[in-house]
Amino acid sequence: KSLIELNLSCNYLGNSGATSIARMLRLNTSIQTLCISNAQIGDIGVIAIARALRHPKSQFKQIKLAFNSFHDDGLLQLAKTLEVDESKIERIDVGCVLCNQSSTLKKLTRSLRRSK
């Protein structure tokens, strides 16, 4: 059997924990759902995870990142993930994340329109 869901929400992962998870995600391509809400993850950690989600063999369908401390840079990398043709992502939850720039929201909206 393969692991398809990993929930580490409400644990203090921080950027270093998120970066470690990103390394693991490149090796374990069976995970479809990752829940890491309220885990003290900043831009560095979200960027690492977003890059891992772009792996060509990734089976990701859903990622929950609500109540973390990343901002515009992390959101932009998530937007780029949606633009990958092979992306199977259906849901991204970034509730209660601070976005400081309207241009970031516009880029995210464009990416959502381009995603299939």
PDB file of C-alpha atoms in Angstrom:
ATOM      1  CA  LYS A   1       0.000   0.000   0.000  1.00  0.00           C
ATOM      2  CA  SER A   2       1.051   3.579  -0.613  1.00  0.00           C
ATOM      3  CA  LEU A   3       0.543   6.587   1.610  1.00  0.00           C
ATOM      4  CA  ILE A   4      -1.876   8.985  -0.103  1.00  0.00           C
ATOM      5  CA  GLU A   5      -2.566  11.516   2.686  1.00  0.00           C
ATOM      6  CA  LEU A   6      -0.250  13.203   5.157  1.00  0.00           C
ATOM      7  CA  ASN A   7      -1.626  15.498   7.873  1.00  0.00           C
ATOM      8  CA  LEU A   8       0.901  17.372   9.989  1.00  0.00           C
ATOM      9  CA  SER A   9      -1.312  20.364  10.790  1.00  0.00           C
ATOM     10  CA  CYS A  10      -0.913  22.156  14.125  1.00  0.00           C
ATOM     11  CA  ASN A  11       2.687  20.999  14.512  1.00  0.00           C
ATOM     12  CA  TYR A  12       5.575  23.428  14.650  1.00  0.00           C
ATOM     13  CA  LEU A  13       7.271  22.557  11.369  1.00  0.00           C
ATOM     14  CA  GLY A  14       8.641  25.950  10.444  1.00  0.00           C
ATOM     15  CA  ASN A  15      10.643  26.449   7.266  1.00  0.00           C
ATOM     16  CA  SER A  16      13.139  23.694   8.046  1.00  0.00           C
ATOM     17  CA  GLY A  17      10.397  21.117   8.592  1.00  0.00           C
ATOM     18  CA  ALA A  18       8.604  22.193   5.422  1.00  0.00           C
ATOM     19  CA  THR A  19      11.857  21.954   3.460  1.00  0.00           C
ATOM     20  CA  SER A  20      12.365  18.414   4.779  1.00  0.00           C
ATOM     21  CA  ILE A  21       8.821  17.516   3.740  1.00  0.00           C
ATOM     22  CA  ALA A  22       9.531  18.937   0.278  1.00  0.00           C
ATOM     23  CA  ARG A  23      12.562  16.647  -0.081  1.00  0.00           C
ATOM     24  CA  MET A  24      10.422  13.684   0.939  1.00  0.00           C
ATOM     25  CA  LEU A  25       7.693  14.637  -1.561  1.00  0.00           C
ATOM     26  CA  ARG A  26      10.151  14.349  -4.433  1.00  0.00           C
ATOM     27  CA  LEU A  27      10.748  10.716  -3.439  1.00  0.00           C
ATOM     28  CA  ASN A  28       7.209   9.710  -2.434  1.00  0.00           C
ATOM     29  CA  THR A  29       5.048  10.562  -5.422  1.00  0.00           C
ATOM     30  CA  SER A  30       1.969   8.655  -4.222  1.00  0.00           C
ATOM     31  CA  ILE A  31       0.808  11.346  -1.765  1.00  0.00           C
ATOM     32  CA  GLN A  32      -2.306  13.097  -3.030  1.00  0.00           C
ATOM     33  CA  THR A  33      -3.249  15.239  -0.017  1.00  0.00           C
ATOM     34  CA  LEU A  34      -0.944  17.236   2.226  1.00  0.00           C
ATOM     35  CA  CYS A  35      -2.353  19.074   5.242  1.00  0.00           C
ATOM     36  CA  ILE A  36       0.143  21.391   6.903  1.00  0.00           C
ATOM     37  CA  SER A  37      -2.081  24.177   8.173  1.00  0.00           C
ATOM     38  CA  ASN A  38      -1.099  26.149  11.262  1.00  0.00           C
ATOM     39  CA  ALA A  39       2.481  24.880  11.170  1.00  0.00           C
ATOM     40  CA  GLN A  40       4.462  28.159  11.333  1.00  0.00           C
ATOM     41  CA  ILE A  41       5.622  27.839   7.720  1.00  0.00           C
ATOM     42  CA  GLY A  42       7.006  30.933   6.017  1.00  0.00           C
ATOM     43  CA  ASP A  43       7.850  31.773   2.418  1.00  0.00           C
ATOM     44  CA  ILE A  44      11.007  29.621   2.342  1.00  0.00           C
ATOM     45  CA  GLY A  45       9.091  26.491   3.348  1.00  0.00           C
ATOM     46  CA  VAL A  46       6.153  27.113   1.018  1.00  0.00           C
ATOM     47  CA  ILE A  47       8.490  27.789  -1.904  1.00  0.00           C
ATOM     48  CA  ALA A  48      10.260  24.458  -1.281  1.00  0.00           C
ATOM     49  CA  ILE A  49       6.926  22.608  -1.142  1.00  0.00           C
ATOM     50  CA  ALA A  50       5.581  24.385  -4.255  1.00  0.00           C
ATOM     51  CA  ARG A  51       8.671  23.310  -6.193  1.00  0.00           C
ATOM     52  CA  ALA A  52       8.243  19.719  -5.021  1.00  0.00           C
ATOM     53  CA  LEU A  53       4.622  19.756  -6.202  1.00  0.00           C
ATOM     54  CA  ARG A  54       5.883  20.491  -9.725  1.00  0.00           C
ATOM     55  CA  HIS A  55       7.650  17.129  -9.896  1.00  0.00           C
ATOM     56  CA  PRO A  56       6.514  15.417 -13.125  1.00  0.00           C
ATOM     57  CA  LYS A  57       5.419  12.251 -11.283  1.00  0.00           C
ATOM     58  CA  SER A  58       3.561  14.121  -8.539  1.00  0.00           C
ATOM     59  CA  GLN A  59       0.036  12.845  -7.843  1.00  0.00           C
ATOM     60  CA  PHE A  60      -0.975  15.835  -5.693  1.00  0.00           C
ATOM     61  CA  LYS A  61      -4.615  16.804  -5.748  1.00  0.00           C
ATOM     62  CA  GLN A  62      -4.960  18.869  -2.583  1.00  0.00           C
ATOM     63  CA  ILE A  63      -2.766  20.947  -0.284  1.00  0.00           C
ATOM     64  CA  LYS A  64      -3.890  22.763   2.846  1.00  0.00           C
ATOM     65  CA  LEU A  65      -1.642  25.590   4.003  1.00  0.00           C
ATOM     66  CA  ALA A  66      -4.067  27.814   5.947  1.00  0.00           C
ATOM     67  CA  PHE A  67      -2.978  29.732   9.049  1.00  0.00           C
ATOM     68  CA  ASN A  68       0.729  29.833   8.165  1.00  0.00           C
ATOM     69  CA  SER A  69       3.006  32.853   7.995  1.00  0.00           C
ATOM     70  CA  PHE A  70       3.976  33.007   4.324  1.00  0.00           C
ATOM     71  CA  HIS A  71       3.242  35.964   2.102  1.00  0.00           C
ATOM     72  CA  ASP A  72       3.553  37.057  -1.519  1.00  0.00           C
ATOM     73  CA  ASP A  73       6.630  35.021  -2.502  1.00  0.00           C
ATOM     74  CA  GLY A  74       5.035  31.786  -1.315  1.00  0.00           C
ATOM     75  CA  LEU A  75       1.746  32.557  -3.067  1.00  0.00           C
ATOM     76  CA  LEU A  76       3.566  33.306  -6.313  1.00  0.00           C
ATOM     77  CA  GLN A  77       5.325  29.932  -6.210  1.00  0.00           C
ATOM     78  CA  LEU A  78       1.993  28.181  -5.592  1.00  0.00           C
ATOM     79  CA  ALA A  79       0.592  30.049  -8.596  1.00  0.00           C
ATOM     80  CA  LYS A  80       3.472  28.764 -10.736  1.00  0.00           C
ATOM     81  CA  THR A  81       2.632  25.235  -9.607  1.00  0.00           C
ATOM     82  CA  LEU A  82      -0.851  25.593 -11.085  1.00  0.00           C
ATOM     83  CA  GLU A  83       0.638  26.565 -14.440  1.00  0.00           C
ATOM     84  CA  VAL A  84       2.504  23.257 -14.856  1.00  0.00           C
ATOM     85  CA  ASP A  85       0.765  21.220 -17.551  1.00  0.00           C
ATOM     86  CA  GLU A  86       1.140  17.947 -15.645  1.00  0.00           C
ATOM     87  CA  SER A  87      -0.383  19.419 -12.468  1.00  0.00           C
ATOM     88  CA  LYS A  88      -3.236  17.380 -11.013  1.00  0.00           C
ATOM     89  CA  ILE A  89      -3.929  19.869  -8.224  1.00  0.00           C
ATOM     90  CA  GLU A  90      -7.619  20.425  -7.616  1.00  0.00           C
ATOM     91  CA  ARG A  91      -7.562  22.306  -4.289  1.00  0.00           C
ATOM     92  CA  ILE A  92      -5.252  24.718  -2.528  1.00  0.00           C
ATOM     93  CA  ASP A  93      -6.301  26.141   0.847  1.00  0.00           C
ATOM     94  CA  VAL A  94      -4.378  29.254   1.861  1.00  0.00           C
ATOM     95  CA  GLY A  95      -7.010  30.721   4.177  1.00  0.00           C
ATOM     96  CA  CYS A  96      -5.794  33.363   6.631  1.00  0.00           C
ATOM     97  CA  VAL A  97      -2.486  33.941   4.849  1.00  0.00           C
ATOM     98  CA  LEU A  98      -1.382  37.546   4.472  1.00  0.00           C
ATOM     99  CA  CYS A  99      -0.973  38.827   0.936  1.00  0.00           C
ATOM    100  CA  ASN A 100       0.429  42.337   0.834  1.00  0.00           C
ATOM    101  CA  GLN A 101       0.295  43.076  -2.867  1.00  0.00           C
ATOM    102  CA  SER A 102      -2.679  43.205  -5.180  1.00  0.00           C
ATOM    103  CA  SER A 103      -0.318  42.228  -8.027  1.00  0.00           C
ATOM    104  CA  THR A 104       0.267  38.877  -6.301  1.00  0.00           C
ATOM    105  CA  LEU A 105      -3.461  38.222  -6.149  1.00  0.00           C
ATOM    106  CA  LYS A 106      -3.761  39.133  -9.825  1.00  0.00           C
ATOM    107  CA  LYS A 107      -1.013  36.646 -10.730  1.00  0.00           C
ATOM    108  CA  LEU A 108      -2.675  33.945  -8.651  1.00  0.00           C
ATOM    109  CA  THR A 109      -5.999  34.664 -10.376  1.00  0.00           C
ATOM    110  CA  ARG A 110      -4.357  34.414 -13.818  1.00  0.00           C
ATOM    111  CA  SER A 111      -2.810  31.080 -12.848  1.00  0.00           C
ATOM    112  CA  LEU A 112      -6.171  29.791 -11.689  1.00  0.00           C
ATOM    113  CA  ARG A 113      -7.670  30.720 -15.040  1.00  0.00           C
ATOM    114  CA  ARG A 114      -4.863  28.905 -16.905  1.00  0.00           C
ATOM    115  CA  SER A 115      -5.073  25.735 -14.821  1.00  0.00           C
ATOM    116  CA  LYS A 116      -6.954  22.871 -16.386  1.00  0.00           C
TER     117      LYS A 116
END
